[in-house]
Short mmCIF file of C-alpha atoms in Angstrom, two decimals:
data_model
loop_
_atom_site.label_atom_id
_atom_site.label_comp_id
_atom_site.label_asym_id
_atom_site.label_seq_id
_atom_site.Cartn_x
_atom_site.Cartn_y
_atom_site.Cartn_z
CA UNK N 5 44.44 127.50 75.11
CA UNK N 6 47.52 126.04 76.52
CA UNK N 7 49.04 126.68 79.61
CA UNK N 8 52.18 126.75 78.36
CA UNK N 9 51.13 129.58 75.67
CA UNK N 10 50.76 132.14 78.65
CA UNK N 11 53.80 133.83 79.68
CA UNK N 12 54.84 136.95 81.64
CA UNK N 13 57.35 139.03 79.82
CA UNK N 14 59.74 141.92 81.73
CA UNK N 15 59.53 141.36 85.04
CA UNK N 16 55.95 143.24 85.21
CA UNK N 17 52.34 141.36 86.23
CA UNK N 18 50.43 140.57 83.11
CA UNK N 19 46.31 139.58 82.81
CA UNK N 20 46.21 136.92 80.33
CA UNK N 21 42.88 135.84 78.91
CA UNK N 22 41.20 132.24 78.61
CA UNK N 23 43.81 130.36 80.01
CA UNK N 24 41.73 129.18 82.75
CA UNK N 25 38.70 128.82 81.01
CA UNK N 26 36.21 131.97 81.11
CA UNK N 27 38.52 133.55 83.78
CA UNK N 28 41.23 136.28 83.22
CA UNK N 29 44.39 135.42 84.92
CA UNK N 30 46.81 137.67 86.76
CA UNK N 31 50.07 136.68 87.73
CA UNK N 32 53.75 137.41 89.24
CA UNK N 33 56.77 137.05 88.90
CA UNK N 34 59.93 137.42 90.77
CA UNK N 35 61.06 139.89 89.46
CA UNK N 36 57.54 142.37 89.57
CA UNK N 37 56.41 144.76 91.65
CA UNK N 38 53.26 143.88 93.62
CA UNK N 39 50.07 143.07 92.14
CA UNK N 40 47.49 146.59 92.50
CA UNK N 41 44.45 144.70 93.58
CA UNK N 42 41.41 146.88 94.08
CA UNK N 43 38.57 145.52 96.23
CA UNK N 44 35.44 147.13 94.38
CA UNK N 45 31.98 146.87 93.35
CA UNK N 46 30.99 145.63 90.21
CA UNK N 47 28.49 144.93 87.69
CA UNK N 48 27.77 141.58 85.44
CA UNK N 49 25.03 139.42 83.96
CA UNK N 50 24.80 136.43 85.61
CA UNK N 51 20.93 135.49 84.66
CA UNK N 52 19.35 137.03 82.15
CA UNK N 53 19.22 140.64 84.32
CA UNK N 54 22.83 142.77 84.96
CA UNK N 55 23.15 142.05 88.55
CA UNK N 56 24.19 145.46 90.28
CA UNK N 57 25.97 145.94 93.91
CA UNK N 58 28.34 142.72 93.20
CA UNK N 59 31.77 143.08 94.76
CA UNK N 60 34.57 142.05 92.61
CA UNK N 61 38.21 143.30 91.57
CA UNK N 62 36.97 144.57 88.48
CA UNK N 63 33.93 146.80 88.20
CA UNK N 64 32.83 144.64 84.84
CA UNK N 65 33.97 140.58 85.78
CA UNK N 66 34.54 138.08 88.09
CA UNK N 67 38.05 137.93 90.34
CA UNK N 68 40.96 136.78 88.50
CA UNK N 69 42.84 133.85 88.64
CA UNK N 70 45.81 134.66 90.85
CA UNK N 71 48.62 132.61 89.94
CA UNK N 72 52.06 132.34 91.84
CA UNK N 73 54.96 130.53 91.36
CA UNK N 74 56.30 128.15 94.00
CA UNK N 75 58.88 129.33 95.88
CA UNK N 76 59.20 132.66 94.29
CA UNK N 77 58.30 136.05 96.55
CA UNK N 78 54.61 137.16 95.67
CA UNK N 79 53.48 140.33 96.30
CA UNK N 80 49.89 142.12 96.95
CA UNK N 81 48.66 145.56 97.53
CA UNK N 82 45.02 145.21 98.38
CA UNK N 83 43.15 148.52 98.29
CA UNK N 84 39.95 148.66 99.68
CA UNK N 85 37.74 151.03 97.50
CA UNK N 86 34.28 150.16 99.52
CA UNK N 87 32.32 152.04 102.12
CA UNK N 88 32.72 149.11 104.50
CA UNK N 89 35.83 148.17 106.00
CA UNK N 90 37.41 144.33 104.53
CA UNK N 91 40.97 141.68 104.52
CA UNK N 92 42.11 139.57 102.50
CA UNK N 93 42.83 135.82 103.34
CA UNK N 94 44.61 133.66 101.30
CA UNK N 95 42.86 130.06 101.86
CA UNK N 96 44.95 126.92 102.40
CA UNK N 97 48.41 128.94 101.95
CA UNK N 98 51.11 128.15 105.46
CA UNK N 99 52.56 131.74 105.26
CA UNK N 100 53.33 133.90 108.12
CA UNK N 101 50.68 134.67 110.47
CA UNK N 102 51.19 138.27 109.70
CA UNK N 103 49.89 137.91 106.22
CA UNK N 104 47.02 135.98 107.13
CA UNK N 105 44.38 138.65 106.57
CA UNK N 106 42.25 137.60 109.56
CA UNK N 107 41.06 141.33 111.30
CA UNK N 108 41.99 141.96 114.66
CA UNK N 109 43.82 138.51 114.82
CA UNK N 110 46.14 138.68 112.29
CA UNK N 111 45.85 142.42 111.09
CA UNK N 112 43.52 145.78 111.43
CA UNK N 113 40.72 145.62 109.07
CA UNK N 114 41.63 148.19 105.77
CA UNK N 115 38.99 150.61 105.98
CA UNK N 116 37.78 153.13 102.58
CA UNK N 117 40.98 153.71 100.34
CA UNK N 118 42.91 152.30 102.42
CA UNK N 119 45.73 150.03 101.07
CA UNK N 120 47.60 146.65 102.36
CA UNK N 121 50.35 145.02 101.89
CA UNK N 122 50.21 141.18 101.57
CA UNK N 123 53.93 139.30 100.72
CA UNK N 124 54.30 136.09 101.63
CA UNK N 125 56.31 132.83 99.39
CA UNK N 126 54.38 129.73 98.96
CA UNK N 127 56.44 126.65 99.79
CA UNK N 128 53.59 124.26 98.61
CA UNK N 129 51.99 123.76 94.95
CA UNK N 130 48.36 123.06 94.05
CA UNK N 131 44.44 125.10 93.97
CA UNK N 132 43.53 127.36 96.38
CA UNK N 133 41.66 130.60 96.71
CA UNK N 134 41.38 134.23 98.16
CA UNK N 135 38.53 135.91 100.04
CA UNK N 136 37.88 138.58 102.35
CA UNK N 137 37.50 137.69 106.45
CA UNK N 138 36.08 141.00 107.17
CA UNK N 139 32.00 142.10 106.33
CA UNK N 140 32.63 137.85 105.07
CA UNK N 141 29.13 137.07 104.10
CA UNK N 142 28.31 140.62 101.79
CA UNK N 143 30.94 140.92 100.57
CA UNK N 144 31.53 136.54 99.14
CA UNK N 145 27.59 136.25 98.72
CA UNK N 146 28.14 139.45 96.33
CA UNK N 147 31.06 137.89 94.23
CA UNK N 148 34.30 138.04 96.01
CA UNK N 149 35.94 135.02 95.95
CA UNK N 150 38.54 134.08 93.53
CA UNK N 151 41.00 130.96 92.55
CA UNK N 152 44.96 131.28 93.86
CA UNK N 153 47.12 128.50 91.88
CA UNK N 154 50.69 128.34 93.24
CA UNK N 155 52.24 126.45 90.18
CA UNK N 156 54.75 123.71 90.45
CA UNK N 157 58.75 124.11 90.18
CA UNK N 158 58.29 122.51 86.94
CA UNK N 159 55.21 122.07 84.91
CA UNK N 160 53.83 118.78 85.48
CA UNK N 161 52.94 118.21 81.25
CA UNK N 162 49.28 118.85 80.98
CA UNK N 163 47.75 119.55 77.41
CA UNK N 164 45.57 122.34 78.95
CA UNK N 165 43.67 123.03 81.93
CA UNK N 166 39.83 124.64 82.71
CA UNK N 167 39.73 126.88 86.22
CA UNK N 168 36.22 126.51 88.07
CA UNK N 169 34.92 128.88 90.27
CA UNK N 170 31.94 127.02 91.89
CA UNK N 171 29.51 129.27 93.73
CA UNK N 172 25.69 130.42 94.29
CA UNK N 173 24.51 133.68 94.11
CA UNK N 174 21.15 134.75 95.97
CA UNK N 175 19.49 136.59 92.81
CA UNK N 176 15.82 137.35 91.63
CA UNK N 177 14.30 137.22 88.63
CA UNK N 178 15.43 140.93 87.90
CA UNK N 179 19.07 139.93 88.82
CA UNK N 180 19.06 141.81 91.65
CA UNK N 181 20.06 140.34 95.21
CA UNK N 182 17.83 139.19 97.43
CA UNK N 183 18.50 139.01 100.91
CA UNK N 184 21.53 137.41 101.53
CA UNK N 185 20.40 134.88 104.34
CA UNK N 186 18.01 134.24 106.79
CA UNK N 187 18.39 133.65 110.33
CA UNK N 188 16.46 130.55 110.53
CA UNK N 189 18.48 128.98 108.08
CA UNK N 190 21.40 130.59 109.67
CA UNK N 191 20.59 128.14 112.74
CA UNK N 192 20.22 125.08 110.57
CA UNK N 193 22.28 123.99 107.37
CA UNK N 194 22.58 127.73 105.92
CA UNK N 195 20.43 130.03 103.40
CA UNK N 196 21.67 128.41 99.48
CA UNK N 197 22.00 130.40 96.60
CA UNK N 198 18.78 130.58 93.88
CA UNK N 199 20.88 130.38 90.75
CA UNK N 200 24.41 128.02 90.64
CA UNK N 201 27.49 129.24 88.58
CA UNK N 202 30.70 128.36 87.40
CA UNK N 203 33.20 131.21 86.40
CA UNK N 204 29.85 133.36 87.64
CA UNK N 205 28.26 131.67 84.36
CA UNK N 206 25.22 129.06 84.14
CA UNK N 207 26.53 125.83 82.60
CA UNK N 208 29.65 127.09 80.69
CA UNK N 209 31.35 125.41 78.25
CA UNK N 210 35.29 125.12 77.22
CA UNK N 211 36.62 123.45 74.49
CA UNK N 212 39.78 121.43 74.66
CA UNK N 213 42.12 119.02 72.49
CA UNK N 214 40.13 115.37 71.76
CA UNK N 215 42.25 112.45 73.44
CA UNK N 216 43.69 115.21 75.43
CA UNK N 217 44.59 115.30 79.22
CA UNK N 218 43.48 118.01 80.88
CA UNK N 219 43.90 119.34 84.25
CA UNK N 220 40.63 120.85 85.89
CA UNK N 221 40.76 122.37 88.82
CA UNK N 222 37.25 123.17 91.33
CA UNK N 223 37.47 125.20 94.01
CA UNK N 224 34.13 125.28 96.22
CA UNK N 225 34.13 129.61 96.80
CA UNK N 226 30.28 128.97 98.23
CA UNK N 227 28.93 130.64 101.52
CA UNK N 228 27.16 127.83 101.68
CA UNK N 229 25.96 124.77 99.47
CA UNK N 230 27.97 121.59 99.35
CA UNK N 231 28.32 119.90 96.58
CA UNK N 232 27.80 116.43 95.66
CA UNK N 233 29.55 116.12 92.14
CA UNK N 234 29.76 113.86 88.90
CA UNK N 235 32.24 113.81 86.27
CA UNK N 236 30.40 111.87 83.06
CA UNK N 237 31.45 111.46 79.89
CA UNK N 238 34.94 110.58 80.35
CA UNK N 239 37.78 108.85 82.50
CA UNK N 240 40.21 110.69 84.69
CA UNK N 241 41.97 110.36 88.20
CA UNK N 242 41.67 112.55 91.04
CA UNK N 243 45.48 114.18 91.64
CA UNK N 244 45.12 116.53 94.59
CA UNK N 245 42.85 117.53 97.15
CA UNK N 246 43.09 120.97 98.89
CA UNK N 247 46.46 122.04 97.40
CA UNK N 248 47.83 118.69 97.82
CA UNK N 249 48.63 115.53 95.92
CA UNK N 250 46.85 112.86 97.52
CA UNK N 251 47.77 110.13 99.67
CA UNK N 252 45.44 108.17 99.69
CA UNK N 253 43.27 107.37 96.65
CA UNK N 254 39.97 109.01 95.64
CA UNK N 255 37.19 107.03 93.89
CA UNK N 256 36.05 108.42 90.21
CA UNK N 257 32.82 110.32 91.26
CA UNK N 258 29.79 108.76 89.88
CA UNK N 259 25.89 108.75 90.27
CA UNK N 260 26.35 106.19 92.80
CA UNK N 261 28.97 107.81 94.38
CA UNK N 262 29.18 111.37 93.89
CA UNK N 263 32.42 113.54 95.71
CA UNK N 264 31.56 115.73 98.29
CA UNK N 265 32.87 119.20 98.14
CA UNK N 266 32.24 121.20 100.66
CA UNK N 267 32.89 125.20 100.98
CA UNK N 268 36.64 125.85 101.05
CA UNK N 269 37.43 122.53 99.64
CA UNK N 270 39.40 121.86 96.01
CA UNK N 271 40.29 119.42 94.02
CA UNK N 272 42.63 118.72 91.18
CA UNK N 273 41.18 116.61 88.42
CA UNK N 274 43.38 114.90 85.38
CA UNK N 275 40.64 114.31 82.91
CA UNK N 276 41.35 112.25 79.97
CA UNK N 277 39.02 113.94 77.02
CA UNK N 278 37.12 112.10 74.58
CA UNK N 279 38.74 110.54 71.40
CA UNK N 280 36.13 112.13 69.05
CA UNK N 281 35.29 115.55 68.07
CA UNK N 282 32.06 117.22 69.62
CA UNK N 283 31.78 114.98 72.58
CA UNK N 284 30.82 116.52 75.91
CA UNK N 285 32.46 115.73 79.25
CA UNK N 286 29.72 116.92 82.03
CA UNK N 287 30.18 117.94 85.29
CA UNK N 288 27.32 118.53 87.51
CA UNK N 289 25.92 118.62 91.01
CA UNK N 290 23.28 115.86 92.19
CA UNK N 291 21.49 116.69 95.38
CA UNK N 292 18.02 115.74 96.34
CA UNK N 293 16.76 113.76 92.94
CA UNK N 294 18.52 116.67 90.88
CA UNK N 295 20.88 116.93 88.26
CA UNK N 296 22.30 120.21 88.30
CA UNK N 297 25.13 120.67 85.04
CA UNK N 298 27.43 123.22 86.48
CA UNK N 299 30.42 123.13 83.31
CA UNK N 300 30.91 120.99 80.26
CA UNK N 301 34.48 120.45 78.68
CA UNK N 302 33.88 119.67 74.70
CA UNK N 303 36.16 118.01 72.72
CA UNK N 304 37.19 119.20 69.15
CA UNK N 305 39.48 117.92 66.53
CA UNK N 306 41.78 114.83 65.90
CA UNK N 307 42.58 113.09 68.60
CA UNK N 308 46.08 113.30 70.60
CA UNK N 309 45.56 109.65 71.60
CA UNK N 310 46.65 110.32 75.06
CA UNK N 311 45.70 107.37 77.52
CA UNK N 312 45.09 106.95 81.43
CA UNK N 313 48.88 106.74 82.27
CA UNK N 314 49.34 109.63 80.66
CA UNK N 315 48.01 111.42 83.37
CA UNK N 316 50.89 113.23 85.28
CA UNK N 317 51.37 112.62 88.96
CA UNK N 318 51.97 115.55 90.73
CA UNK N 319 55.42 116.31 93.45
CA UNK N 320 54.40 115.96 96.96
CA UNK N 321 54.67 119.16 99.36
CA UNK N 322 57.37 119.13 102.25
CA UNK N 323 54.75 118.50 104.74
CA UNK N 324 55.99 117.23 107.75
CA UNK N 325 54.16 114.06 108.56
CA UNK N 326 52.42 113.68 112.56
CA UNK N 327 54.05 111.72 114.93
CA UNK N 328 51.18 109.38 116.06
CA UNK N 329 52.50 107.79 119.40
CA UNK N 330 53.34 111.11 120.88
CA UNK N 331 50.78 112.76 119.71
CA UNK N 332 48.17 114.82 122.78
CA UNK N 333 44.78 114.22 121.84
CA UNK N 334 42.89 118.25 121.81
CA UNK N 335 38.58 117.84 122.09
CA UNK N 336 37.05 120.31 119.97
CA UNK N 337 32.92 120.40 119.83
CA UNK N 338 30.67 121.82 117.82
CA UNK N 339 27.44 122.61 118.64
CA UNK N 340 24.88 125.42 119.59
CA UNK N 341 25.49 128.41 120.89
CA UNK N 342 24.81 128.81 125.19
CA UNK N 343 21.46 131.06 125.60
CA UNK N 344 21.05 134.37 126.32
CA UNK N 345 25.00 135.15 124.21
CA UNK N 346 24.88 138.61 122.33
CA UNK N 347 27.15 139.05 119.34
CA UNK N 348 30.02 142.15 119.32
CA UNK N 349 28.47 144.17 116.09
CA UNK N 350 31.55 145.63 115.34
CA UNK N 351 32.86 146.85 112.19
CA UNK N 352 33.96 143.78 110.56
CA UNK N 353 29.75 142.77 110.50
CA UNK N 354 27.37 140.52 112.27
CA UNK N 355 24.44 138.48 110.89
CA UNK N 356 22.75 139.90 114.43
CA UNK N 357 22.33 136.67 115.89
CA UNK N 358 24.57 133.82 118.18
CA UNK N 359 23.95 130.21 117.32
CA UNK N 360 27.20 128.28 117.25
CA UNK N 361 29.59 127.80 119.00
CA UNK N 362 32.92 125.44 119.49
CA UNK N 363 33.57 124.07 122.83
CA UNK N 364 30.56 125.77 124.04
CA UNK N 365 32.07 129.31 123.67
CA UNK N 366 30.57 131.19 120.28
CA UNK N 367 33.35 134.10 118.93
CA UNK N 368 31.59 137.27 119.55
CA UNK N 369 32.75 139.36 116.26
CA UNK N 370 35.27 141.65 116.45
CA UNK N 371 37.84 141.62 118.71
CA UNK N 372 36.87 141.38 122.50
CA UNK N 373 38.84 141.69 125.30
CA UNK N 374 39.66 138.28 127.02
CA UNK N 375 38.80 136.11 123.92
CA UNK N 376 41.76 133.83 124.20
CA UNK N 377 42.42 130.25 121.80
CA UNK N 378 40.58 127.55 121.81
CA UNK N 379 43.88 125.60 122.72
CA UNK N 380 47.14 125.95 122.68
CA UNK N 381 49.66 123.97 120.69
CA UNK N 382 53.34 124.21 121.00
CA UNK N 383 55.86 124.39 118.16
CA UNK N 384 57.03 121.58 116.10
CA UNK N 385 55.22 119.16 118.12
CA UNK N 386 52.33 116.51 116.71
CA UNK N 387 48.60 116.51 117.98
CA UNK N 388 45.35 114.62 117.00
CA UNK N 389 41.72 117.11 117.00
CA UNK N 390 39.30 115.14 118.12
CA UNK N 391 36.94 117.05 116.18
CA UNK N 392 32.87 116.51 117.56
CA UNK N 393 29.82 117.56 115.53
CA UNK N 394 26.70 117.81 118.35
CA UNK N 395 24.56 118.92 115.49
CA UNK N 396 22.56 117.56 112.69
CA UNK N 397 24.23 119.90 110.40
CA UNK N 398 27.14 119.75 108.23
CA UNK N 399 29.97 121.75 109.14
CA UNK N 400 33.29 122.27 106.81
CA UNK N 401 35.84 122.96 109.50
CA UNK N 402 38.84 124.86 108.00
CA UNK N 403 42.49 125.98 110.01
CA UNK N 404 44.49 128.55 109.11
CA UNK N 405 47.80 128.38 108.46
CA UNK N 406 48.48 124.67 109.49
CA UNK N 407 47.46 121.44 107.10
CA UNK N 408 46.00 118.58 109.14
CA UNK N 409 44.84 114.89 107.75
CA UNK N 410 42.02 112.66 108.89
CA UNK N 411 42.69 109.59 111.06
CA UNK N 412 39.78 108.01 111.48
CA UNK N 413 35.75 108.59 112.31
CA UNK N 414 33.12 107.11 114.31
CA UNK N 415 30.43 106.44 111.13
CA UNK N 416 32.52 106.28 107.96
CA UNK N 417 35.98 105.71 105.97
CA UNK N 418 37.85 108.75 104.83
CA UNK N 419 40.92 108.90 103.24
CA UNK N 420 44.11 110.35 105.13
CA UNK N 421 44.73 112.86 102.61
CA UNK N 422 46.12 116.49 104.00
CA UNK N 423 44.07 119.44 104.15
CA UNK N 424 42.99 122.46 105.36
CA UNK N 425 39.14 121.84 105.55
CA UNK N 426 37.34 119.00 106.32
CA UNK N 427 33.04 118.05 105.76
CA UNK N 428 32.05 116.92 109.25
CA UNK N 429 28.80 114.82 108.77
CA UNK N 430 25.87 115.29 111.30
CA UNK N 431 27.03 113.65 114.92
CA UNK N 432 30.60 112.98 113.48
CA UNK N 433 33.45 112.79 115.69
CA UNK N 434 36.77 112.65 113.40
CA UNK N 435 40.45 112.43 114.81
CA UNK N 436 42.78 114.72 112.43
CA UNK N 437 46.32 114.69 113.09
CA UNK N 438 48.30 117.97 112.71
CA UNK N 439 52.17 118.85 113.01
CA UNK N 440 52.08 122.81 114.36
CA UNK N 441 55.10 123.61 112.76
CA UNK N 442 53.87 127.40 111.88
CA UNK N 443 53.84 129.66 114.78
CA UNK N 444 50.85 132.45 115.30
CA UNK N 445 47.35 132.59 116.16
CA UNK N 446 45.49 130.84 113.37
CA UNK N 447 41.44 130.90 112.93
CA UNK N 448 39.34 127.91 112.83
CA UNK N 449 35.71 128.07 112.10
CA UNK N 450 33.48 126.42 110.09
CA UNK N 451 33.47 127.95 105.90
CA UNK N 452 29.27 128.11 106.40
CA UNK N 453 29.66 131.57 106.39
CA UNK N 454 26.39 131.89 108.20
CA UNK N 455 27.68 129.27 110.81
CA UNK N 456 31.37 131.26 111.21
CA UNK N 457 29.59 134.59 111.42
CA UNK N 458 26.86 133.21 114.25
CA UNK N 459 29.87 132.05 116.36
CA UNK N 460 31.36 128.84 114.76
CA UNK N 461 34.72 130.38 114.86
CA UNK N 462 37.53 130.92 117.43
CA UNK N 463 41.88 130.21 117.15
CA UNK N 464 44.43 128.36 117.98
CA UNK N 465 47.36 129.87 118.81
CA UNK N 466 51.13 127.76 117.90
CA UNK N 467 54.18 128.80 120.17
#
């Protein structure tokens, strides 16, 4: 279906189906009153069992697509219809600190039937997502996480576009849960998922105009796995990277070179589609010998005859760039956790354990008196994060709030494209320049839930 076919009528929020491939889309505009968004559990066959106890906004499928309009007013009352207490964050947006949803930090955690207001107006375009940063890992590992798209001023002149949702779920063979993680994975690289979905569906498939362009957009919603990923069966160009259009070129992944997406990350894909009916563009994850299909997009009918430079280049985002000669340089480690630490089991959950930690200081929970940020940045000025990996593990570090590009590392080339979250490699140290220009205290922990929830987490406050 085209993108272009969808359209809110009246003033009033309108769910409109198959527009984003598999995924029911919600959106606002101006004009409407705020989205009624009920956190609530849910049921849905993701293997071959109906998985029960899944957390969703619908009791019967996956989270919607939010969509919002740049620069236009968007509006959200969360309810919270679950026994435990949750917030919502809106991942990658720069709103006001206020709207955040980060418990204790940013708001108080929305209990049972209790409701919250979120408003906020997104001055950047591009793919990002929603999730709750309260009871984090039960209530993502059991389904909730969902795609935000904040669409351009103008539309950009795609044929159509596919939405994926790329995430594990930790189900048996009688597609009930299994324990969500375990703590000795929980100290290493993190407990993956036992059956990988798309749009929560094994290898789906969405059909779209031959010699069309098409604009896919991934967005890495995993507790978890990173992904290593192929596009084959067609040509395309990368055209964003966590909400933004890039800077800096990406390489076409391949077998040889797969992309690395890591959990919080997204991309923005212009995919030119096969001239001939039937054919199948693939994409998959390849990890450890393994091909893993995740989606296919299938062509069908005559051919549009679109070509390479047809592919539309998106408008940059007014981000202000860092000023690199006056620009303090901030350490920020990662590593283990000091012995003998206890973590604060407060209402907003703990996995039981302390493991991480940044700068040698692990974030206890819930709030605790005399927690203060990890540093302190003041307002409108540039800084580089030197930002230091003591472990063997992968970490993808993600700020609130604040964008932030990479500068340089000690053991590779990557590009200086802005972001929010960033894959630091075993024993990586990576400088990543940032312009606090958005006042608040903003979290920054690493998007392993299992990692953020043992205390890879802390803030940094803007003044």
């Amino acid at each position: 279906m085209d993108r272009r076919a969808f359209l809110v009528t009246g003033g009033s929020a309108t769910i409109g189906a198959a527009l984003t491939g598999g995924l029911s889309s919600l959106s606002s505009s101006q004009a409407a009153s705020a989205l009624q968004l009920r956190i609530q559990t849910a049921r849905y066959r993701i293997s071959e069992q109906i998985t029960d106890d899944m957390v969703s906004l619908s009791p019967h499928a996956p989270p919607p697509v939010l969509r919002l309009k740049q620069g236009v007013p968007f509006r959200a009352e969360v309810t919270n219809t679950l026994k435990d207490a949750t917030a919502m964050h809106w991942h990658g947006i720069r709103l006001p600190n206020k709207m955040d949803g980060v418990p204790y930090l940013t708001q108080w955690p929305i209990a049972q039937n209790e409701t919250w207001l979120y408003s906020f107006t997104s001055a950047d375009a591009g793919t990002y997502w929603y999730h709750p940063h309260c009871m984090t890992m039960n209530q993502m590992a059991r389904g909730l996480t969902g795609v935000l798209i904040v669409e351009e001023r103008e539309d950009p002149g795609f044929d159509s576009e596919t939405v994926l949702n790329l995430r594990d779920f930790r189900i048996g063979k009688d597609g009930q849960f299994l324990k969500l993680y375990s703590a000795r994975k929980a100290a290493r690289g993190g407990t993956l998922g036992t059956v990988m979905t798309a749009n929560w569906t094994q290898s789906p498939v969405y059909v779209h105009g031959s010699g069309s362009i098409v604009r896919l957009r991934l967005a890495a919603t995993d507790t978890t796995r990173i992904y290593r990923l192929t596009i084959d069966g067609a040509e395309g160009r990368i055209i964003a990277a966590d909400g933004h259009p890039i800077r800096e070129p990406l390489a076409w992944p391949t077998e040889d070179a797969p992309l690395v997406l890591g959990p919080g990350q997204r991309l923005d894909v212009g995919v030119l589609m096969p001239s001939e009916d039937g054919k199948k563009v693939v994409i998959s994850h390849r990890a450890g010998g393994r091909v893993r299909p995740l989606a296919t997009l299938q062509s069908k009918g005559a051919s549009l005859r679109r070509s390479l430079g047809d592919i539309p280049s998106l408008p940059k985002n007014d981000v202000p760039d860092v000023d690199l000669s006056r620009s303090e340089v901030i350490d920020l480690v990662f590593g283990w956790s000091p012995d003998g630490l206890k973590p604060n089991n407060g209402i907003c959950g703990t996995l039981g354990y302390t493991f991480w930690s940044i700068n040698r200081r692990p974030w206890p929970g819930d709030a605790v008196e005399g927690t203060g940020p990890l540093a302190e940045l003041k307002l409108g000025r540039s800084y580089i994060l030197r930002l230091r990996n003591e472990s063997p593990n992968t970490h993808p570090i993600h700020l609130h709030g604040l964008v932030f590009r990479p500068l340089r590392s000690n053991n590779r080339v990557i590009p200086s494209n802005w972001t929010d979250t960033v894959v630091l490699h075993r024993n990586e140290v990576m400088d990543v320049g940032v312009v606090a220009d958005n006042p608040g205290d903003w979290a920054f922990h690493c998007h392993v839930i299992e990692h953020q929830k043992t205390g890879l987490a802390g803030f940094i406050r803007v003044t």
